mmCIF file of C-alpha atoms and ligand atoms in Angstrom:
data_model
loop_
_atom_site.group_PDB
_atom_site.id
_atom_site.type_symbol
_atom_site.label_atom_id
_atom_site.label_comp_id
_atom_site.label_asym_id
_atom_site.label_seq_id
_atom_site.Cartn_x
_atom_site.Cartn_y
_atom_site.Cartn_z
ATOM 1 C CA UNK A 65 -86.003 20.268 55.310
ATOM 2 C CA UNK A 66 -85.899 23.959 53.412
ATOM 3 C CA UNK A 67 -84.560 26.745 55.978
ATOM 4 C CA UNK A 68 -87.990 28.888 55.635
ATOM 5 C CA UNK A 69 -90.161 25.447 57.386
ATOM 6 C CA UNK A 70 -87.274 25.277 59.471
ATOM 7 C CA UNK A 71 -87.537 28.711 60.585
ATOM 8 C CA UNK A 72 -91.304 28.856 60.799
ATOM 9 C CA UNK A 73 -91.323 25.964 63.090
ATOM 10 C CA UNK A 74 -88.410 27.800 65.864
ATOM 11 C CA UNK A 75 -90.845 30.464 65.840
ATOM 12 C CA UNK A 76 -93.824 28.797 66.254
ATOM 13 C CA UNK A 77 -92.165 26.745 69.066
ATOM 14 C CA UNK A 78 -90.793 30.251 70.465
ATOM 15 C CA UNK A 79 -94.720 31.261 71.072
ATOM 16 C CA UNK A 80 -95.579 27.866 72.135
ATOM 17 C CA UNK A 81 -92.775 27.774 75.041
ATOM 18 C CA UNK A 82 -93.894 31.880 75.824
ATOM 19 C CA UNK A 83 -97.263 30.932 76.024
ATOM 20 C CA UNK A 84 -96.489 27.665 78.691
ATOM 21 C CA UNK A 85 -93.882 29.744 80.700
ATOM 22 C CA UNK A 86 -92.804 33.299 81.164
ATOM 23 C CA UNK A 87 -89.611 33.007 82.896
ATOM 24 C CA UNK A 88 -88.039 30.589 80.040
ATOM 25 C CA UNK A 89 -85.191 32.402 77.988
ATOM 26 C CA UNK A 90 -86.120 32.902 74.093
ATOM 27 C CA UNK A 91 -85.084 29.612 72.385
ATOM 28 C CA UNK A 92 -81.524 29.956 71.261
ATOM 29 C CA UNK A 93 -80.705 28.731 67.406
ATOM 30 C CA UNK A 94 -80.461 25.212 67.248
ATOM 31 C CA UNK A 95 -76.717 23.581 67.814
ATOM 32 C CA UNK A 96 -74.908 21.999 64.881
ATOM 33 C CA UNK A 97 -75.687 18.724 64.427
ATOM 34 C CA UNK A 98 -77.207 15.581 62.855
ATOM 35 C CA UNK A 99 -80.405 16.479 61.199
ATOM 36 C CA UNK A 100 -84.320 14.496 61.726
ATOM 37 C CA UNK A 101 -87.252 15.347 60.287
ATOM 38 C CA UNK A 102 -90.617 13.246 61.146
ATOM 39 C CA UNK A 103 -94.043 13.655 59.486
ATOM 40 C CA UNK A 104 -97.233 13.889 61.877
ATOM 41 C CA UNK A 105 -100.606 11.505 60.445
ATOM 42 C CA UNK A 106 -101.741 14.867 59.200
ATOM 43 C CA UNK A 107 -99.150 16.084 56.882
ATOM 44 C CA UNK A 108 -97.434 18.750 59.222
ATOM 45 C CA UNK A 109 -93.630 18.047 59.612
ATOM 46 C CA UNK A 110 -91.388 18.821 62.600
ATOM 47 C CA UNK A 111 -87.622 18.234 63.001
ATOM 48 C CA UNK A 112 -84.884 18.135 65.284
ATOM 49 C CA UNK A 113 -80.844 18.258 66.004
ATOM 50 C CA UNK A 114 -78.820 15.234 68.087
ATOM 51 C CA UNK A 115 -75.739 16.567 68.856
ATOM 52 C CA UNK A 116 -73.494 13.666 70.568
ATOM 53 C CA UNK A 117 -71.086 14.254 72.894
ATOM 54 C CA UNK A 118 -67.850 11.987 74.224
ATOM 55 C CA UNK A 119 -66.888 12.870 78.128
ATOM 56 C CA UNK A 120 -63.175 12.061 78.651
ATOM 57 C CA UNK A 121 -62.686 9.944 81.920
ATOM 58 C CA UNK A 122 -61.559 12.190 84.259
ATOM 59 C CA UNK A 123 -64.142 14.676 83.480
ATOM 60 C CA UNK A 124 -66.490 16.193 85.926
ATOM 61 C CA UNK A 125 -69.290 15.309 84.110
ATOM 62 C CA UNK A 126 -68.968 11.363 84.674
ATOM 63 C CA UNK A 127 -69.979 12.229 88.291
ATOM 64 C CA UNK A 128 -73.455 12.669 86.917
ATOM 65 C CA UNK A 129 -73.888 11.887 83.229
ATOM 66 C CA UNK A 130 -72.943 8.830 81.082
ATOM 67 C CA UNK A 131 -69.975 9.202 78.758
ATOM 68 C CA UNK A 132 -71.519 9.006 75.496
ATOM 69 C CA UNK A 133 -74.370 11.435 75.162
ATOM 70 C CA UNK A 134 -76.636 11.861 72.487
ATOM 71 C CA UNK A 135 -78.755 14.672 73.071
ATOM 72 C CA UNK A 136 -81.924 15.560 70.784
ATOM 73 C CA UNK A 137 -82.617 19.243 70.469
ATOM 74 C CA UNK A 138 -86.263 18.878 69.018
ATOM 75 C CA UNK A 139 -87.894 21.636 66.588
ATOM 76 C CA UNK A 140 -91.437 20.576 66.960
ATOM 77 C CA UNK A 141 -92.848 23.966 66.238
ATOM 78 C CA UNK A 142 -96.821 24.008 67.864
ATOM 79 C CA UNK A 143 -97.318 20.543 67.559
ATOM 80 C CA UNK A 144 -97.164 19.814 71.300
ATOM 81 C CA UNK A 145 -97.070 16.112 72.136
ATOM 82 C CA UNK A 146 -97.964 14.599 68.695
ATOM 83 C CA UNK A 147 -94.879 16.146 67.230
ATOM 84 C CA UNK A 148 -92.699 15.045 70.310
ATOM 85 C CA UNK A 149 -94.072 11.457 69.660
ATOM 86 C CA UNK A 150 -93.310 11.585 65.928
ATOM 87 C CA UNK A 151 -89.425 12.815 66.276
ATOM 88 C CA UNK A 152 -88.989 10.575 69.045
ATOM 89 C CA UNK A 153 -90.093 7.776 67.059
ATOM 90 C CA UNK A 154 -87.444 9.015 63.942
ATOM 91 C CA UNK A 155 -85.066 9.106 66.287
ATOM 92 C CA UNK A 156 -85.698 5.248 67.908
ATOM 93 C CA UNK A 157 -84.969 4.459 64.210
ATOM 94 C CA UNK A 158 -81.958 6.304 63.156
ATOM 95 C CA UNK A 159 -80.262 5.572 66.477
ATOM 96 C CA UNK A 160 -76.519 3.982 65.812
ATOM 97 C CA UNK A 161 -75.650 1.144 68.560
ATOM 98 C CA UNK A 162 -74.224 2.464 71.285
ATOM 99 C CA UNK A 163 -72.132 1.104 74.011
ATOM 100 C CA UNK A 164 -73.507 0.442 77.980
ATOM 101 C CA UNK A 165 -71.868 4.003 79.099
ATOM 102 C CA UNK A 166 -74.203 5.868 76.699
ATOM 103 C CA UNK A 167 -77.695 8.021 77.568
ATOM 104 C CA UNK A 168 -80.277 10.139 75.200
ATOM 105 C CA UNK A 169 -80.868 12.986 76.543
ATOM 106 C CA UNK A 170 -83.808 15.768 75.852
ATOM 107 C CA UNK A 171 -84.266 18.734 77.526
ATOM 108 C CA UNK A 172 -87.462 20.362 77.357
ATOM 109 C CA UNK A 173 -89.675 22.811 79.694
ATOM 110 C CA UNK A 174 -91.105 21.608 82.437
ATOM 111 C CA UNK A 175 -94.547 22.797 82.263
ATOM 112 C CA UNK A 176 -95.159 21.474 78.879
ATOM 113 C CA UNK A 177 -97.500 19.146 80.064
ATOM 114 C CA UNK A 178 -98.471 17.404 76.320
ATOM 115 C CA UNK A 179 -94.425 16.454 75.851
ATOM 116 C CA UNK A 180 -95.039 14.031 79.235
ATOM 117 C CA UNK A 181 -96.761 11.377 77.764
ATOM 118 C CA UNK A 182 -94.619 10.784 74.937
ATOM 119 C CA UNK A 183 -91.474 11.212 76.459
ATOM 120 C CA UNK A 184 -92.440 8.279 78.952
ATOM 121 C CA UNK A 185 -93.431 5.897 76.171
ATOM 122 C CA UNK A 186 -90.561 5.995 74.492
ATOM 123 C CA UNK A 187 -88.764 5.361 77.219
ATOM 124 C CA UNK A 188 -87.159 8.758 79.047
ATOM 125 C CA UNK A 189 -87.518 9.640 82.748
ATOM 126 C CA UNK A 190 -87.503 12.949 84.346
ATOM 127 C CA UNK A 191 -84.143 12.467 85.823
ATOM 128 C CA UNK A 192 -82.976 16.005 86.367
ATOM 129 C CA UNK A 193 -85.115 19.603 86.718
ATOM 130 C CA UNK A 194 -83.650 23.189 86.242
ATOM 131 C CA UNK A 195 -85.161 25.064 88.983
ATOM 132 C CA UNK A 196 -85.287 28.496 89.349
ATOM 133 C CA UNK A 197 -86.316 31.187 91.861
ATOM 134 C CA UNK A 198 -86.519 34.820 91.127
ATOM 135 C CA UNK A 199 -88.529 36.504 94.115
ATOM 136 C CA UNK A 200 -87.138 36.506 97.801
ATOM 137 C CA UNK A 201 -87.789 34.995 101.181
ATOM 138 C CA UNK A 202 -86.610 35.986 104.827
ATOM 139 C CA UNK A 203 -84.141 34.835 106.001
ATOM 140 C CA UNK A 204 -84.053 31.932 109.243
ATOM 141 C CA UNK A 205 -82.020 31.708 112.167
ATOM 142 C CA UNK A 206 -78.825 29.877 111.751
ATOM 143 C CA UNK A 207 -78.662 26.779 113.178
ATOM 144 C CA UNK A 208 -75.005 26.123 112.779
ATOM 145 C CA UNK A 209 -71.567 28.115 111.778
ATOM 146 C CA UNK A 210 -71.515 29.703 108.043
ATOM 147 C CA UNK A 211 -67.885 30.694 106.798
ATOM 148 C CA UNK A 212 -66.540 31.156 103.301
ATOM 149 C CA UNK A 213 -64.296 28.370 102.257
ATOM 150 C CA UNK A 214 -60.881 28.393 101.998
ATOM 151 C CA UNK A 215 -57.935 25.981 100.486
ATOM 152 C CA UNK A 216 -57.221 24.504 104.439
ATOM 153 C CA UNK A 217 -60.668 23.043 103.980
ATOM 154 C CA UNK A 218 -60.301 21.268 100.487
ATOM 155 C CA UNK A 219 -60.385 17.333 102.659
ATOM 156 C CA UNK A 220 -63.378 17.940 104.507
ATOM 157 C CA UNK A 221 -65.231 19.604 101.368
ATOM 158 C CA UNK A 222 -63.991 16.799 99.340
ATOM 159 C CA UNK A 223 -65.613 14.266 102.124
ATOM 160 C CA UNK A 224 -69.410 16.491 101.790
ATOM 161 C CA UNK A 225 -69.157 16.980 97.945
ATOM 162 C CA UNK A 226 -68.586 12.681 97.697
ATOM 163 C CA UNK A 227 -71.639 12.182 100.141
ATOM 164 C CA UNK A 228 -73.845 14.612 97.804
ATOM 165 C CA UNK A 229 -72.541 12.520 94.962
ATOM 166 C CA UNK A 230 -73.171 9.148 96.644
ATOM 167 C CA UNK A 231 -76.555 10.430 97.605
ATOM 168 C CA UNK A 232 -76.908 11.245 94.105
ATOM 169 C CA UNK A 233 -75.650 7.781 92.728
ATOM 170 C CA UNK A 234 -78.605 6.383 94.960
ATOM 171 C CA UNK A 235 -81.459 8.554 93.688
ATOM 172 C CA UNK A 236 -80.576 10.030 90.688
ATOM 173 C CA UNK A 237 -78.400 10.313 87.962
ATOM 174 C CA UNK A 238 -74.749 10.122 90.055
ATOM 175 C CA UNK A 239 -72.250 7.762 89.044
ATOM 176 C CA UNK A 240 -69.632 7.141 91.700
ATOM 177 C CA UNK A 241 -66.968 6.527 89.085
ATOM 178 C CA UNK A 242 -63.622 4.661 90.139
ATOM 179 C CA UNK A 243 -62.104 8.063 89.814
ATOM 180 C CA UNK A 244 -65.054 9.902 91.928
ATOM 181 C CA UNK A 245 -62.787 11.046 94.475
ATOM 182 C CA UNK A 246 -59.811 12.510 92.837
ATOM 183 C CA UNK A 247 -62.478 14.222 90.208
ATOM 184 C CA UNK A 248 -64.200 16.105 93.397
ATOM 185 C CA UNK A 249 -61.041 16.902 94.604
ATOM 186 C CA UNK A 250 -59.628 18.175 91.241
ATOM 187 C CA UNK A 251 -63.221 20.294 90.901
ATOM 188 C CA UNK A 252 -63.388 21.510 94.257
ATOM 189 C CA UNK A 253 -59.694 22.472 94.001
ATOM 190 C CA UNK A 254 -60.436 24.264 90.943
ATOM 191 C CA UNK A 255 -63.441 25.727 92.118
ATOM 192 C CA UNK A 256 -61.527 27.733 95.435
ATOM 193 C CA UNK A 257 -58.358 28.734 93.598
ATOM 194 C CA UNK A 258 -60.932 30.777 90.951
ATOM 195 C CA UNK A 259 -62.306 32.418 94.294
ATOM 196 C CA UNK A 260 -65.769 30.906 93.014
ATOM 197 C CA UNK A 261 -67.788 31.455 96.587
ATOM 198 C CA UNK A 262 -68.100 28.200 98.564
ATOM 199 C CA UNK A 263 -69.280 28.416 101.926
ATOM 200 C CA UNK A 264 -68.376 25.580 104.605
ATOM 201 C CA UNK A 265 -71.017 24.963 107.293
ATOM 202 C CA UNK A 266 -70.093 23.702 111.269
ATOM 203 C CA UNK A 267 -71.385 22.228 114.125
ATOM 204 C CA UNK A 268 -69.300 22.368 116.932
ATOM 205 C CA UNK A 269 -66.166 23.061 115.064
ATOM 206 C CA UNK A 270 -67.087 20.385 112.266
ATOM 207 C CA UNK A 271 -67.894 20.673 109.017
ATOM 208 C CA UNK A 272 -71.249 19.060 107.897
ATOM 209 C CA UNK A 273 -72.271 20.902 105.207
ATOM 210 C CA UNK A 274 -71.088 22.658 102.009
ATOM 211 C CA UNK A 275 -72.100 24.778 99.259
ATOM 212 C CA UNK A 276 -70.690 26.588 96.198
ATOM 213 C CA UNK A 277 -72.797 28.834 93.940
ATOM 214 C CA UNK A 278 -71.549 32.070 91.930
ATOM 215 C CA UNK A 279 -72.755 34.669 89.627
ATOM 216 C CA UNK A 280 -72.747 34.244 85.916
ATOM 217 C CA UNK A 281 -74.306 36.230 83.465
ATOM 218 C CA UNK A 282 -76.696 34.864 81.034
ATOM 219 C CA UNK A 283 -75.546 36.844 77.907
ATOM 220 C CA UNK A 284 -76.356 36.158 74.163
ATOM 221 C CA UNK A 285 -74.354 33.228 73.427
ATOM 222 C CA UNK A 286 -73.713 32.170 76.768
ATOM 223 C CA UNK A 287 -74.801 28.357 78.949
ATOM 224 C CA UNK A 288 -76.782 30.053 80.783
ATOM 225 C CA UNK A 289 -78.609 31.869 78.192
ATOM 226 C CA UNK A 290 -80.501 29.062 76.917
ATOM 227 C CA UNK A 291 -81.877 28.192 80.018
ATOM 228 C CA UNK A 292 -82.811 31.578 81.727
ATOM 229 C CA UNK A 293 -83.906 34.869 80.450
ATOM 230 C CA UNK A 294 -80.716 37.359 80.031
ATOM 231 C CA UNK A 295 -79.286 39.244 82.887
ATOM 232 C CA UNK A 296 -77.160 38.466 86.079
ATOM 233 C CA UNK A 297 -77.958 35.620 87.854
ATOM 234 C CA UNK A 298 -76.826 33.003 90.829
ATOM 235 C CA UNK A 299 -76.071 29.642 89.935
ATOM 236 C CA UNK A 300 -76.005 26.689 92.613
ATOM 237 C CA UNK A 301 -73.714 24.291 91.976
ATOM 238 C CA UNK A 302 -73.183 21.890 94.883
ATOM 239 C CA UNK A 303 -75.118 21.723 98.091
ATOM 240 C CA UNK A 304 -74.735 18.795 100.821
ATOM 241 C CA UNK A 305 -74.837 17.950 104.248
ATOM 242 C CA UNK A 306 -73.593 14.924 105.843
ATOM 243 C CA UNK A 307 -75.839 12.319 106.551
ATOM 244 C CA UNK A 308 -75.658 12.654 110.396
ATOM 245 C CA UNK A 309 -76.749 16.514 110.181
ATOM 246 C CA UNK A 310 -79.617 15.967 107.743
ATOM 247 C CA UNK A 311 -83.329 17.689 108.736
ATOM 248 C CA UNK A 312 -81.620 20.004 111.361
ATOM 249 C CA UNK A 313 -81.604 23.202 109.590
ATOM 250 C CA UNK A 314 -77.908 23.277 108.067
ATOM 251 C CA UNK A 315 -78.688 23.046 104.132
ATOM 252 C CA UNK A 316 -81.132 25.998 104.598
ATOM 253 C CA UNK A 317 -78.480 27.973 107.030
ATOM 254 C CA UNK A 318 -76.158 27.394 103.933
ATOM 255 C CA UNK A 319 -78.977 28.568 101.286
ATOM 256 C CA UNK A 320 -79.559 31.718 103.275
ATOM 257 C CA UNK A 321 -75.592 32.159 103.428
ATOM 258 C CA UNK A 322 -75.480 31.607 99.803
ATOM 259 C CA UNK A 323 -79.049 34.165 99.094
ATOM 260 C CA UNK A 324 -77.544 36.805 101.379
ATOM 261 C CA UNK A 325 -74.378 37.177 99.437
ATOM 262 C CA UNK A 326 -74.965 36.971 96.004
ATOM 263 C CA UNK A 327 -78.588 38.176 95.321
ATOM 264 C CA UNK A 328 -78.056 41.634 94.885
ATOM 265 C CA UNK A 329 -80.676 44.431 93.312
ATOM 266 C CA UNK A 330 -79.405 43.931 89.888
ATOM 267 C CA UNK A 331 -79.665 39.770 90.061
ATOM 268 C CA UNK A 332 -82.328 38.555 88.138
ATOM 269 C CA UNK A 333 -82.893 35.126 90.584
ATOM 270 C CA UNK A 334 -80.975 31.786 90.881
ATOM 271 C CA UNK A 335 -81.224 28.229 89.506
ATOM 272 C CA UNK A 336 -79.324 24.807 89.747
ATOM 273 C CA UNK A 337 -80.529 21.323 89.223
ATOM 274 C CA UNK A 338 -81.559 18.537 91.371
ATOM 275 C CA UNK A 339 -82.991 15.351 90.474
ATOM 276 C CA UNK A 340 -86.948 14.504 90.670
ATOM 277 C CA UNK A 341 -85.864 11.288 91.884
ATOM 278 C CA UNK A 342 -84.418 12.507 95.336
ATOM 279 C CA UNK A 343 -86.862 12.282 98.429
ATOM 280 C CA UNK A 344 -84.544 15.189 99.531
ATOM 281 C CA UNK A 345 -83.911 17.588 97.972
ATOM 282 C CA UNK A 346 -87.214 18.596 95.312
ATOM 283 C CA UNK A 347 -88.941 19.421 99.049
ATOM 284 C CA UNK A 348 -85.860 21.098 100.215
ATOM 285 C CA UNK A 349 -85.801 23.129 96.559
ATOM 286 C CA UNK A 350 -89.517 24.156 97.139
ATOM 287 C CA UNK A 351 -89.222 25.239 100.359
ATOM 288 C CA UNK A 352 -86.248 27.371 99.231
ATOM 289 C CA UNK A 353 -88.738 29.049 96.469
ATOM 290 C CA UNK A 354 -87.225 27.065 93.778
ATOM 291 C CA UNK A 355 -90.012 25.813 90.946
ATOM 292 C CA UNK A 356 -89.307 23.737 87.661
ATOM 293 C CA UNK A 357 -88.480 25.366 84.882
ATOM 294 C CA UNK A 358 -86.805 22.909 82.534
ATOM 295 C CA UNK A 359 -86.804 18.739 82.967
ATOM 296 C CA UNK A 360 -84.005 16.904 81.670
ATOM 297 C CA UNK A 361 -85.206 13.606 80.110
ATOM 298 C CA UNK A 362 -82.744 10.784 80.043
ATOM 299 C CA UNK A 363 -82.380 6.924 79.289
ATOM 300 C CA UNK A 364 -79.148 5.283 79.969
ATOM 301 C CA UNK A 365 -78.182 3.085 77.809
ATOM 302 C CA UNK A 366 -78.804 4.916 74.859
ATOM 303 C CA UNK A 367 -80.355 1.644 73.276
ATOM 304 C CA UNK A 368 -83.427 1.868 75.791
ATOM 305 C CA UNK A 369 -84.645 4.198 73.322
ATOM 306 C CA UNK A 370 -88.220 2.473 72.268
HETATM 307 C C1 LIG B 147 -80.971 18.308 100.500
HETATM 308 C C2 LIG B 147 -80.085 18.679 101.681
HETATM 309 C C3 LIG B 147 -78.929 19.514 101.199
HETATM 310 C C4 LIG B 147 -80.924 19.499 102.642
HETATM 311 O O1 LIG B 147 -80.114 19.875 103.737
HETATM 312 P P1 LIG B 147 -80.666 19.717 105.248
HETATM 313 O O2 LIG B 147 -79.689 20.328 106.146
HETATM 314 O O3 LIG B 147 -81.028 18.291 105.483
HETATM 315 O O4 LIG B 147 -81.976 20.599 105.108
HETATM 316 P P2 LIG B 147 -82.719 21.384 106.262
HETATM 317 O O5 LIG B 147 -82.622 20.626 107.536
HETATM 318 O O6 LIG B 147 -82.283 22.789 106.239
HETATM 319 O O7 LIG B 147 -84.174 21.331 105.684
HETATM 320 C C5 LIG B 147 -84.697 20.085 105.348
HETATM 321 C C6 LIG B 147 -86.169 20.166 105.215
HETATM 322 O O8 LIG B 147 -86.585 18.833 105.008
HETATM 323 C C7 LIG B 147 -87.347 18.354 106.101
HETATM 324 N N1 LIG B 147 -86.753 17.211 106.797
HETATM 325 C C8 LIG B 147 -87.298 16.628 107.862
HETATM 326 N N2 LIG B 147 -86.586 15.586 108.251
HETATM 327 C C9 LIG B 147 -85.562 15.480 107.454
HETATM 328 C C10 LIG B 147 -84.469 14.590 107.371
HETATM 329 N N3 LIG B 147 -84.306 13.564 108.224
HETATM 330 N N4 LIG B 147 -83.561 14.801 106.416
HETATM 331 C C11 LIG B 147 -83.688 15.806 105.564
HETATM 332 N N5 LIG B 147 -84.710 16.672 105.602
HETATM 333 C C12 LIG B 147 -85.653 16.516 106.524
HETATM 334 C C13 LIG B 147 -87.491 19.441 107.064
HETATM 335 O O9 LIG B 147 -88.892 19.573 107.146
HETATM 336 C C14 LIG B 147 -86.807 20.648 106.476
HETATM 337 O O10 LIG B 147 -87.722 21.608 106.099
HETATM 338 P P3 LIG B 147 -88.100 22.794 107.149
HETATM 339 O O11 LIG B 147 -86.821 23.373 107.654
HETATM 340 O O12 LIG B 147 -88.880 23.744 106.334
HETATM 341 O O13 LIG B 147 -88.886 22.110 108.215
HETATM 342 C C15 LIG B 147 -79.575 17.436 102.439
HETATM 343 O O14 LIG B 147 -80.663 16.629 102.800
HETATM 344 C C16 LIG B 147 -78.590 16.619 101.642
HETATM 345 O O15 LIG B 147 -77.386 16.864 101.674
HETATM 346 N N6 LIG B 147 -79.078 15.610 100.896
HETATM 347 C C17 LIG B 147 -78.212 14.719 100.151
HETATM 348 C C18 LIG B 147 -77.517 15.409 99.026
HETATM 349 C C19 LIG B 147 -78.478 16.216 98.211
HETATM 350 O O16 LIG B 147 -79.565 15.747 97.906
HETATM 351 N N7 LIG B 147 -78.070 17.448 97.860
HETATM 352 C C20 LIG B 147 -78.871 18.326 97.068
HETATM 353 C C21 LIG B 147 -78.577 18.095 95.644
HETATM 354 S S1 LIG B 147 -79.532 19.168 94.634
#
C-alpha cells in the first residue's frame, strides 16, 4: 500500500477516534511490523500492522498474557466496523500456525461501538479494559490501617499479589504459571527496591490488602503515550484484598491511600486495567470514577482466529 493512502487513512482514523472519545491520546505512528491490507465490497482499502511478540518464561507478563502474542495494530481509517471486519478477515487468512501458548490480540477504543460486532464474530472477547479517571471524588473513612510498604513486608505482599492473580486466573486473563510465585516475588521485589509507592493495608495488625501505583509521564514516545493524552499521570498497577476481607471497605481505603498521594494539581488523572470478565472489580472501578477508555480484544490460542 503507497505511504500517501497509508497516511490518509491514520488521519482519517485520528478524527474518527477524536470524534468517539476526547480523552484518547492522538494515535501514535504505527509499530514496525508485518504489513495487511484488505479491500471493503466498495473499493475503499484499509490496512494494518501485527507485530508478534515472544515472552521469556520467567517474565511478568505470563502472569496475565500468553507467551506468543500476535497483536494487530489496525489502520482502518473511517471505515468503522466494515473495515474492522475486512482486516480481520485478511488476517484469519495470513495467520501462521501457532502453538497452544499463543493469543491475537487488538486493542482498540472502547466506545467504538461499530468495531463490537466484528470483533466478536471473528472470534475476540473483551478480556481486558484501560480505564481511566481524570476528575476527583472525596475521600471515605478508613476502614482499616494504610501504611507505605516496605522490604519486611515482601511475604505477605507476595501472599495478596498471588490471590489477585488467582482471582484473575478465574475471571480473566491470569495464568497461574508453575513459576507464579517466584515471578510475584521477583516483581514485587523489584517494584519496593525502585521506591515505586506500594501501600500495605491491615486489620488488626494483618495485612489483607495491597496496592502499588506510581507516576509516569506520558511523553512523546513513551507506553503510556499511546494510551492517554500527554502529561503526568498515576498508573495502578496491582490492587487486591484477601478473600476473607472482600466487600468491607479495604480496596477503597487503599484507592483513597493511593488518590491522596499521588494526584497532585499538575496530574492529569489515573488509569490501570482490569478485566470485563471480573464480577469484582469493573463495579469496584466505577465506583472509584474509573470509565473505559480502551478494550483489549484477545483469543487464546491464536488459531481461534475465525
Ligand atoms: C476488587 C477488590 C480489590 C475490591 O476490594 P474490596 O475491599 O473488596 O472493595 P470495597 O469493600 O472497598 O468495595 C467493594 C464494593 O463492592 C461491593 N461489594 C459488596 N459485597 C462485596 C463482596 N462480598 N466482595 C466484594 N465487593 C463487594 C460493595 O458494594 C463495595 O462498594 P461500596 O463500598 O460502594 O458499597 C477486591 O474485591 C479484590 O481483591 N478482588 C480480587 C482481585 C481483583 O479483582 N483485583 C482487582 C484487579 S483490577
Amino acid at each position: 500500500m503507497r505511504a500517501v493512502i497509508l497516511d490518509a487513512l491514520t488521519r482519517a482514523q485520528a478524527a474518527r477516534f477524536a470524534a468517539l472519545d476526547p480523552l484518547l491520546p492522538e494515535p501514535a505512528p504505527p509499530p514496525d511490523g508485518a504489513v495487511l491490507t484488505a479491500a471493503l465490497p466498495g473499493g475503499e482499502r484499509v490496512a494494518g500492522v501485527v507485530v508478534r511478540t515472544l515472552h521469556q518464561p520467567g517474565a511478568a507478563q505470563t502472569l496475565w498474557s500468553a507467551r506468543d502474542v500476535r497483536e494487530l495494530h489496525p489502520i482502518v481509517g473511517g471505515t468503522g466496523g466494515a473495515g474492522v471486519d475486512a482486516l480481520l478477515s485478511r488476517w484469519r487468512q495470513r495467520l501462521e500456525p501457532s502453538g497452544p501458548d499463543s493469543s491475537c490480540v487488538v486493542t482498540w477504543p472502547s466506545r467504538d461501538a461499530e468495531a463490537t460486532a466484528p470483533l466478536l464474530a471473528h472470534g475476540f472477547v473483551p478480556l481486558t479494559v484501560l480505564a481511566a479517571r481524570t476528575g476527583r471524588l472525596p475521600l471515605g473513612t478508613s476502614v482499616c490501617s494504610v501504611r507505605r510498604a516496605t522490604p519486611a513486608d515482601l511475604d505477605a505482599l507476595v501472599d495478596l499479589a498471588m490471590a489477585e492473580v488467582e482471582y484473575a486466573a478465574l475471571v480473566g486473563g491470569g495464568i497461574v504459571r508453575p513459576d507464579a510465585r517466584a515471578i510475584k516475588r521477583a516483581t514485587v521485589s523489584g517494584h519496593l527496591e525502585r521506591g515505586d509507592p506500594t501501600w500495605i493495608a491491615e486489620l488488626e495488625g494483618v495485612a489483607v490488602g495491597m496496592v502499588e501505583a506510581w507516576e509516569t509521564d506520558a511523553q512523546p514516545g513513551s507506553w503510556a503515550r499511546t494510551r492517554v493524552r500527554a502529561g503526568r499521570w498515576v498508573f495502578v498497577n496491582c490492587l487486591s484484598v484477601l478473600p476473607s476481607a472482600r466487600g468491607l471497605g479495604v480496596g477503597r481505603t487503599l484507592m483513597d491511600a493511593v488518590h491522596g498521594a499521588l494526584l497532585g494539581p499538575r496530574s492529569a488523572g489515573s488509569f490501570l486495567y482490569y478485566n470485563p470478565p471480573n464480577p469484582l472489580s469493573p463495579t469496584f472501578w466505577a465506583r472509584q470514577g474509573y470509565r473505559p477508555l480502551w478494550t483489549v480484544w484477545e483469543l487464546r490460542p491464536a488459531d481461534a482466529l475465525r
